[in-house]
Amino acid sequence: MAQLKIILKFITSFIYHKILTNKLQIIIN
């Protein structure tokens, strides 16, 4: 159960980072 939480947290942070990078690219362009 703890492992699943860690995986979920990793996926969430990865998606969040991707969205943040996309927003930064849009602002720059």
mmCIF file of N, CA and C in Angstrom:
data_model
loop_
_atom_site.group_PDB
_atom_site.id
_atom_site.type_symbol
_atom_site.label_atom_id
_atom_site.label_comp_id
_atom_site.label_asym_id
_atom_site.label_seq_id
_atom_site.Cartn_x
_atom_site.Cartn_y
_atom_site.Cartn_z
ATOM 1 N N MET A 1 0.831 -1.205 0.000
ATOM 2 C CA MET A 1 0.000 0.000 0.000
ATOM 3 C C MET A 1 0.867 1.257 0.000
ATOM 4 N N ALA A 2 1.930 1.229 0.789
ATOM 5 C CA ALA A 2 2.842 2.385 0.851
ATOM 6 C C ALA A 2 3.544 2.597 -0.491
ATOM 7 N N GLN A 3 3.882 1.484 -1.150
ATOM 8 C CA GLN A 3 4.541 1.546 -2.461
ATOM 9 C C GLN A 3 3.650 2.237 -3.489
ATOM 10 N N LEU A 4 2.362 1.922 -3.458
ATOM 11 C CA LEU A 4 1.403 2.512 -4.387
ATOM 12 C C LEU A 4 1.328 4.019 -4.196
ATOM 13 N N LYS A 5 1.350 4.460 -2.944
ATOM 14 C CA LYS A 5 1.327 5.894 -2.622
ATOM 15 C C LYS A 5 2.555 6.600 -3.184
ATOM 16 N N ILE A 6 3.710 5.965 -3.071
ATOM 17 C CA ILE A 6 4.972 6.534 -3.584
ATOM 18 C C ILE A 6 4.910 6.650 -5.109
ATOM 19 N N ILE A 7 4.418 5.607 -5.765
ATOM 20 C CA ILE A 7 4.296 5.604 -7.230
ATOM 21 C C ILE A 7 3.331 6.702 -7.678
ATOM 22 N N LEU A 8 2.205 6.810 -6.988
ATOM 23 C CA LEU A 8 1.201 7.826 -7.295
ATOM 24 C C LEU A 8 1.773 9.226 -7.138
ATOM 25 N N LYS A 9 2.536 9.427 -6.068
ATOM 26 C CA LYS A 9 3.181 10.721 -5.803
ATOM 27 C C LYS A 9 4.182 11.061 -6.911
ATOM 28 N N PHE A 10 4.933 10.069 -7.356
ATOM 29 C CA PHE A 10 5.921 10.251 -8.424
ATOM 30 C C PHE A 10 5.243 10.639 -9.731
ATOM 31 N N ILE A 11 4.158 9.935 -10.075
ATOM 32 C CA ILE A 11 3.404 10.219 -11.307
ATOM 33 C C ILE A 11 2.811 11.627 -11.248
ATOM 34 N N THR A 12 2.236 11.986 -10.114
ATOM 35 C CA THR A 12 1.633 13.308 -9.935
ATOM 36 C C THR A 12 2.666 14.409 -10.102
ATOM 37 N N SER A 13 3.822 14.256 -9.473
ATOM 38 C CA SER A 13 4.891 15.259 -9.580
ATOM 39 C C SER A 13 5.427 15.340 -11.005
ATOM 40 N N PHE A 14 5.484 14.196 -11.699
ATOM 41 C CA PHE A 14 5.948 14.166 -13.088
ATOM 42 C C PHE A 14 4.988 14.922 -14.002
ATOM 43 N N ILE A 15 3.683 14.665 -13.846
ATOM 44 C CA ILE A 15 2.653 15.347 -14.649
ATOM 45 C C ILE A 15 2.666 16.844 -14.339
ATOM 46 N N TYR A 16 2.770 17.188 -13.055
ATOM 47 C CA TYR A 16 2.819 18.589 -12.625
ATOM 48 C C TYR A 16 4.011 19.303 -13.257
ATOM 49 N N HIS A 17 5.151 18.654 -13.265
ATOM 50 C CA HIS A 17 6.372 19.221 -13.853
ATOM 51 C C HIS A 17 6.197 19.437 -15.361
ATOM 52 N N LYS A 18 5.564 18.478 -16.036
ATOM 53 C CA LYS A 18 5.314 18.580 -17.484
ATOM 54 C C LYS A 18 4.401 19.761 -17.793
ATOM 55 N N ILE A 19 3.339 19.924 -17.009
ATOM 56 C CA ILE A 19 2.399 21.038 -17.198
ATOM 57 C C ILE A 19 3.118 22.367 -16.963
ATOM 58 N N LEU A 20 3.918 22.418 -15.921
ATOM 59 C CA LEU A 20 4.671 23.632 -15.579
ATOM 60 C C LEU A 20 5.638 24.003 -16.705
ATOM 61 N N THR A 21 6.322 23.017 -17.251
ATOM 62 C CA THR A 21 7.258 23.238 -18.364
ATOM 63 C C THR A 21 6.507 23.750 -19.593
ATOM 64 N N ASN A 22 5.340 23.168 -19.871
ATOM 65 C CA ASN A 22 4.514 23.600 -21.002
ATOM 66 C C ASN A 22 4.092 25.052 -20.847
ATOM 67 N N LYS A 23 3.658 25.433 -19.646
ATOM 68 C CA LYS A 23 3.233 26.805 -19.376
ATOM 69 C C LYS A 23 4.394 27.779 -19.547
ATOM 70 N N LEU A 24 5.566 27.390 -19.097
ATOM 71 C CA LEU A 24 6.758 28.233 -19.243
ATOM 72 C C LEU A 24 7.114 28.425 -20.714
ATOM 73 N N GLN A 25 7.025 27.365 -21.500
ATOM 74 C CA GLN A 25 7.306 27.434 -22.943
ATOM 75 C C GLN A 25 6.314 28.357 -23.645
ATOM 76 N N ILE A 26 5.053 28.298 -23.254
ATOM 77 C CA ILE A 26 4.013 29.157 -23.835
ATOM 78 C C ILE A 26 4.307 30.621 -23.508
ATOM 79 N N ILE A 27 4.704 30.895 -22.268
ATOM 80 C CA ILE A 27 5.034 32.260 -21.829
ATOM 81 C C ILE A 27 6.241 32.789 -22.612
ATOM 82 N N ILE A 28 7.267 31.944 -22.772
ATOM 83 C CA ILE A 28 8.489 32.339 -23.498
ATOM 84 C C ILE A 28 8.154 32.599 -24.977
ATOM 85 N N ASN A 29 7.364 31.717 -25.575
ATOM 86 C CA ASN A 29 6.977 31.861 -26.985
ATOM 87 C C ASN A 29 5.829 32.859 -27.082
#
